[in-house]
mmCIF file of C-alpha atoms in Angstrom:
data_model
loop_
_atom_site.group_PDB
_atom_site.id
_atom_site.type_symbol
_atom_site.label_atom_id
_atom_site.label_comp_id
_atom_site.label_asym_id
_atom_site.label_seq_id
_atom_site.Cartn_x
_atom_site.Cartn_y
_atom_site.Cartn_z
ATOM 1 C CA UNK Q 1 84.887 96.214 109.068
ATOM 2 C CA UNK Q 2 83.528 95.014 105.767
ATOM 3 C CA UNK Q 3 84.766 91.793 104.204
ATOM 4 C CA UNK Q 4 84.218 90.413 100.760
ATOM 5 C CA UNK Q 5 81.906 88.622 100.567
ATOM 6 C CA UNK Q 6 67.831 83.588 108.127
ATOM 7 C CA UNK Q 7 68.085 84.542 111.371
ATOM 8 C CA UNK Q 8 68.567 81.690 113.848
ATOM 9 C CA UNK Q 9 66.993 83.242 116.867
ATOM 10 C CA UNK Q 10 65.896 86.331 118.663
ATOM 11 C CA UNK Q 11 68.493 85.746 121.382
ATOM 12 C CA UNK Q 12 71.336 85.952 118.884
ATOM 13 C CA UNK Q 13 70.054 89.074 117.179
ATOM 14 C CA UNK Q 14 68.974 90.973 120.278
ATOM 15 C CA UNK Q 15 71.168 93.911 121.197
ATOM 16 C CA UNK Q 16 72.504 94.027 124.725
ATOM 17 C CA UNK Q 17 70.393 96.024 127.097
ATOM 18 C CA UNK Q 18 72.865 97.883 129.264
ATOM 19 C CA UNK Q 19 71.140 100.688 131.156
ATOM 20 C CA UNK Q 20 74.300 101.924 132.869
ATOM 21 C CA UNK Q 21 77.983 101.298 132.506
ATOM 22 C CA UNK Q 22 79.348 98.392 134.500
ATOM 23 C CA UNK Q 23 82.626 98.227 136.383
ATOM 24 C CA UNK Q 24 85.662 96.126 135.484
ATOM 25 C CA UNK Q 25 84.652 93.250 137.739
ATOM 26 C CA UNK Q 26 81.178 92.933 136.210
ATOM 27 C CA UNK Q 27 82.587 93.273 132.680
ATOM 28 C CA UNK Q 28 85.066 90.443 133.270
ATOM 29 C CA UNK Q 29 82.171 88.121 134.114
ATOM 30 C CA UNK Q 30 80.279 88.990 130.918
ATOM 31 C CA UNK Q 31 83.040 89.058 128.312
ATOM 32 C CA UNK Q 32 84.302 86.033 126.401
ATOM 33 C CA UNK Q 33 87.854 85.000 125.680
ATOM 34 C CA UNK Q 34 89.510 86.928 122.882
ATOM 35 C CA UNK Q 35 90.820 83.629 121.496
ATOM 36 C CA UNK Q 36 88.841 81.278 119.320
ATOM 37 C CA UNK Q 37 85.440 81.429 117.714
ATOM 38 C CA UNK Q 38 82.507 79.318 116.576
ATOM 39 C CA UNK Q 39 80.454 79.504 113.392
ATOM 40 C CA UNK Q 40 76.675 79.463 113.649
ATOM 41 C CA UNK Q 41 74.949 78.785 110.348
ATOM 42 C CA UNK Q 42 71.440 80.142 109.797
ATOM 43 C CA UNK Q 43 68.522 77.746 109.934
ATOM 44 C CA UNK Q 44 66.985 77.009 106.567
ATOM 45 C CA UNK Q 45 70.191 76.679 104.560
ATOM 46 C CA UNK Q 46 70.584 73.467 102.623
ATOM 47 C CA UNK Q 47 73.361 71.137 103.745
ATOM 48 C CA UNK Q 48 75.346 72.159 100.667
ATOM 49 C CA UNK Q 49 74.922 75.900 101.357
ATOM 50 C CA UNK Q 50 75.779 75.413 105.037
ATOM 51 C CA UNK Q 51 78.973 73.564 104.093
ATOM 52 C CA UNK Q 52 79.835 76.286 101.575
ATOM 53 C CA UNK Q 53 79.373 79.027 104.173
ATOM 54 C CA UNK Q 54 81.573 77.156 106.648
ATOM 55 C CA UNK Q 55 84.249 76.846 103.933
ATOM 56 C CA UNK Q 56 84.040 80.551 103.046
ATOM 57 C CA UNK Q 57 85.174 81.752 106.477
ATOM 58 C CA UNK Q 58 88.739 80.349 106.303
ATOM 59 C CA UNK Q 59 88.982 81.613 102.722
ATOM 60 C CA UNK Q 60 88.017 85.102 103.893
ATOM 61 C CA UNK Q 61 90.684 84.944 106.590
ATOM 62 C CA UNK Q 62 93.260 83.859 104.025
ATOM 63 C CA UNK Q 63 92.260 86.627 101.618
ATOM 64 C CA UNK Q 64 92.375 89.269 104.363
ATOM 65 C CA UNK Q 65 95.559 87.806 105.846
ATOM 66 C CA UNK Q 66 94.025 87.990 109.283
ATOM 67 C CA UNK Q 67 91.608 85.846 111.240
ATOM 68 C CA UNK Q 68 87.886 86.438 110.926
ATOM 69 C CA UNK Q 69 87.058 87.992 114.260
ATOM 70 C CA UNK Q 70 83.886 87.842 116.264
ATOM 71 C CA UNK Q 71 81.312 89.228 116.095
ATOM 72 C CA UNK Q 72 81.003 88.713 112.363
ATOM 73 C CA UNK Q 73 78.229 87.896 109.930
ATOM 74 C CA UNK Q 74 78.048 86.771 106.329
ATOM 75 C CA UNK Q 75 75.041 87.897 104.297
ATOM 76 C CA UNK Q 76 73.870 86.570 100.957
ATOM 77 C CA UNK Q 77 71.081 86.926 98.455
ATOM 78 C CA UNK Q 78 69.222 83.601 98.314
ATOM 79 C CA UNK Q 79 67.936 84.620 94.889
ATOM 80 C CA UNK Q 80 71.504 84.970 93.541
ATOM 81 C CA UNK Q 81 73.209 82.234 95.549
ATOM 82 C CA UNK Q 82 76.435 82.158 97.505
ATOM 83 C CA UNK Q 83 78.714 82.601 94.485
ATOM 84 C CA UNK Q 84 77.700 86.153 93.697
ATOM 85 C CA UNK Q 85 79.148 89.630 94.238
ATOM 86 C CA UNK Q 86 76.373 90.373 96.730
ATOM 87 C CA UNK Q 87 77.952 87.938 99.233
ATOM 88 C CA UNK Q 88 79.249 90.281 101.916
ATOM 89 C CA UNK Q 89 80.458 90.117 105.468
ATOM 90 C CA UNK Q 90 81.138 92.351 108.420
ATOM 91 C CA UNK Q 91 83.438 91.584 111.329
ATOM 92 C CA UNK Q 92 84.783 92.867 114.615
ATOM 93 C CA UNK Q 93 81.455 94.272 115.799
ATOM 94 C CA UNK Q 94 80.284 94.307 119.414
ATOM 95 C CA UNK Q 95 77.211 92.084 118.911
ATOM 96 C CA UNK Q 96 75.990 89.482 116.453
ATOM 97 C CA UNK Q 97 73.070 91.786 115.605
ATOM 98 C CA UNK Q 98 75.324 94.720 114.702
ATOM 99 C CA UNK Q 99 77.456 92.468 112.491
ATOM 100 C CA UNK Q 100 74.301 91.100 110.842
ATOM 101 C CA UNK Q 101 72.896 94.564 110.117
ATOM 102 C CA UNK Q 102 76.214 95.694 108.585
ATOM 103 C CA UNK Q 103 76.583 92.558 106.462
ATOM 104 C CA UNK Q 104 72.977 92.691 105.196
ATOM 105 C CA UNK Q 105 73.312 96.393 104.345
ATOM 106 C CA UNK Q 106 76.552 95.731 102.411
ATOM 107 C CA UNK Q 107 74.939 92.804 100.597
ATOM 108 C CA UNK Q 108 71.808 94.798 99.697
ATOM 109 C CA UNK Q 109 74.033 97.595 98.350
ATOM 110 C CA UNK Q 110 75.476 95.099 95.832
ATOM 111 C CA UNK Q 111 72.077 94.067 94.470
ATOM 112 C CA UNK Q 112 70.860 95.715 91.278
ATOM 113 C CA UNK Q 113 67.287 95.908 92.553
ATOM 114 C CA UNK Q 114 65.469 95.474 95.829
ATOM 115 C CA UNK Q 115 66.591 94.211 99.155
ATOM 116 C CA UNK Q 116 66.689 90.499 99.531
ATOM 117 C CA UNK Q 117 69.784 89.705 101.548
ATOM 118 C CA UNK Q 118 69.768 87.494 104.607
ATOM 119 C CA UNK Q 119 72.354 86.371 107.120
ATOM 120 C CA UNK Q 120 73.890 83.019 106.226
ATOM 121 C CA UNK Q 121 76.180 82.691 109.262
ATOM 122 C CA UNK Q 122 77.607 84.392 112.317
ATOM 123 C CA UNK Q 123 81.046 84.128 113.855
ATOM 124 C CA UNK Q 124 80.729 84.274 117.638
ATOM 125 C CA UNK Q 125 83.001 83.490 120.596
ATOM 126 C CA UNK Q 126 83.366 79.873 121.667
ATOM 127 C CA UNK Q 127 80.526 78.860 124.008
ATOM 128 C CA UNK Q 128 78.601 81.979 123.040
ATOM 129 C CA UNK Q 129 75.481 82.943 124.919
ATOM 130 C CA UNK Q 130 73.922 86.359 125.129
ATOM 131 C CA UNK Q 131 75.133 88.701 127.894
ATOM 132 C CA UNK Q 132 74.159 92.265 128.709
ATOM 133 C CA UNK Q 133 77.639 93.416 127.659
ATOM 134 C CA UNK Q 134 79.566 92.161 124.672
ATOM 135 C CA UNK Q 135 82.594 93.565 122.905
ATOM 136 C CA UNK Q 136 84.325 92.775 119.633
ATOM 137 C CA UNK Q 137 87.388 90.575 119.845
ATOM 138 C CA UNK Q 138 89.732 93.569 119.442
ATOM 139 C CA UNK Q 139 87.885 95.533 122.125
ATOM 140 C CA UNK Q 140 87.908 92.476 124.412
ATOM 141 C CA UNK Q 141 91.674 92.126 123.921
ATOM 142 C CA UNK Q 142 92.097 95.830 124.762
ATOM 143 C CA UNK Q 143 89.923 95.419 127.840
ATOM 144 C CA UNK Q 144 92.083 92.501 129.008
ATOM 145 C CA UNK Q 145 95.401 94.060 128.021
ATOM 146 C CA UNK Q 146 95.034 97.803 128.564
ATOM 147 C CA UNK Q 147 91.912 98.590 130.566
ATOM 148 C CA UNK Q 148 92.492 96.043 133.308
ATOM 149 C CA UNK Q 149 96.136 97.120 133.700
ATOM 150 C CA UNK Q 150 95.334 100.824 133.964
ATOM 151 C CA UNK Q 151 95.127 102.273 137.460
ATOM 152 C CA UNK Q 152 92.956 105.199 138.451
ATOM 153 C CA UNK Q 153 89.836 106.499 136.760
ATOM 154 C CA UNK Q 154 89.161 104.856 133.392
ATOM 155 C CA UNK Q 155 86.334 104.623 130.897
ATOM 156 C CA UNK Q 156 85.593 102.244 128.006
ATOM 157 C CA UNK Q 157 83.338 103.632 125.254
ATOM 158 C CA UNK Q 158 81.995 101.823 122.181
ATOM 159 C CA UNK Q 159 79.956 102.483 119.057
ATOM 160 C CA UNK Q 160 77.281 99.749 119.019
ATOM 161 C CA UNK Q 161 76.587 100.293 115.306
ATOM 162 C CA UNK Q 162 80.090 100.655 113.872
ATOM 163 C CA UNK Q 163 82.285 98.673 116.243
ATOM 164 C CA UNK Q 164 84.732 101.413 117.171
ATOM 165 C CA UNK Q 165 85.882 101.713 120.787
ATOM 166 C CA UNK Q 166 88.128 103.761 123.030
ATOM 167 C CA UNK Q 167 89.728 103.639 126.462
ATOM 168 C CA UNK Q 168 90.459 106.921 128.237
ATOM 169 C CA UNK Q 169 90.738 108.408 131.705
ATOM 170 C CA UNK Q 170 87.572 110.470 131.294
ATOM 171 C CA UNK Q 171 84.162 110.030 129.730
ATOM 172 C CA UNK Q 172 84.428 112.994 127.339
ATOM 173 C CA UNK Q 173 87.799 111.833 126.015
ATOM 174 C CA UNK Q 174 86.626 108.222 125.546
ATOM 175 C CA UNK Q 175 83.469 109.321 123.701
ATOM 176 C CA UNK Q 176 85.349 111.789 121.492
ATOM 177 C CA UNK Q 177 88.036 109.265 120.561
ATOM 178 C CA UNK Q 178 85.439 106.565 119.830
ATOM 179 C CA UNK Q 179 83.547 108.933 117.531
ATOM 180 C CA UNK Q 180 86.727 110.168 115.829
ATOM 181 C CA UNK Q 181 87.781 106.622 114.873
ATOM 182 C CA UNK Q 182 84.777 105.935 112.666
ATOM 183 C CA UNK Q 183 82.596 109.035 112.604
ATOM 184 C CA UNK Q 184 80.162 107.225 114.880
ATOM 185 C CA UNK Q 185 77.359 109.260 116.385
ATOM 186 C CA UNK Q 186 76.285 106.531 118.814
ATOM 187 C CA UNK Q 187 79.314 106.101 121.096
ATOM 188 C CA UNK Q 188 78.427 105.291 124.666
ATOM 189 C CA UNK Q 189 80.266 104.441 127.863
ATOM 190 C CA UNK Q 190 79.879 100.749 128.742
ATOM 191 C CA UNK Q 191 82.577 100.243 131.403
ATOM 192 C CA UNK Q 192 83.565 102.787 134.024
ATOM 193 C CA UNK Q 193 85.905 102.568 137.049
#
């Protein structure tokens, strides 16, 4: 989920608070379309830096030969500028906050000393607003394509930190498959029918 490669508000960074799994009907109301995205640039960037960050996203997509998928974040070291090896990104996470944490960690890992990276921008769904449940674009597509078309008992599990996900007929199988995909220790059931 790492790409090459200021926080604009508590609402954007806050992790969803989902006490219990929701059913398919409730999930459909909370999830965004798996088509299209918007770029939100962090407050405090100069007009030049904001324009540069907006221009970087299509270049990243071209380099990766795939679209940049929500939820994504681009982190940079203000001390080193945007044209530096510490510029890093993370995509296809389940929340803007998870993408931001991954991008900042990757950026800080590229710095010779200290930790000074900040988020420069987020890629979010069109008309984004915070919901109690959010899924990455690939997980949302799987929810719409596979989960909703599956009859009988079904479970959707995700790793909030790493972005992995799984659909299975039972909770144990969904959690095990989610963990096996990325080595995640935080998989949890978020949708259950």
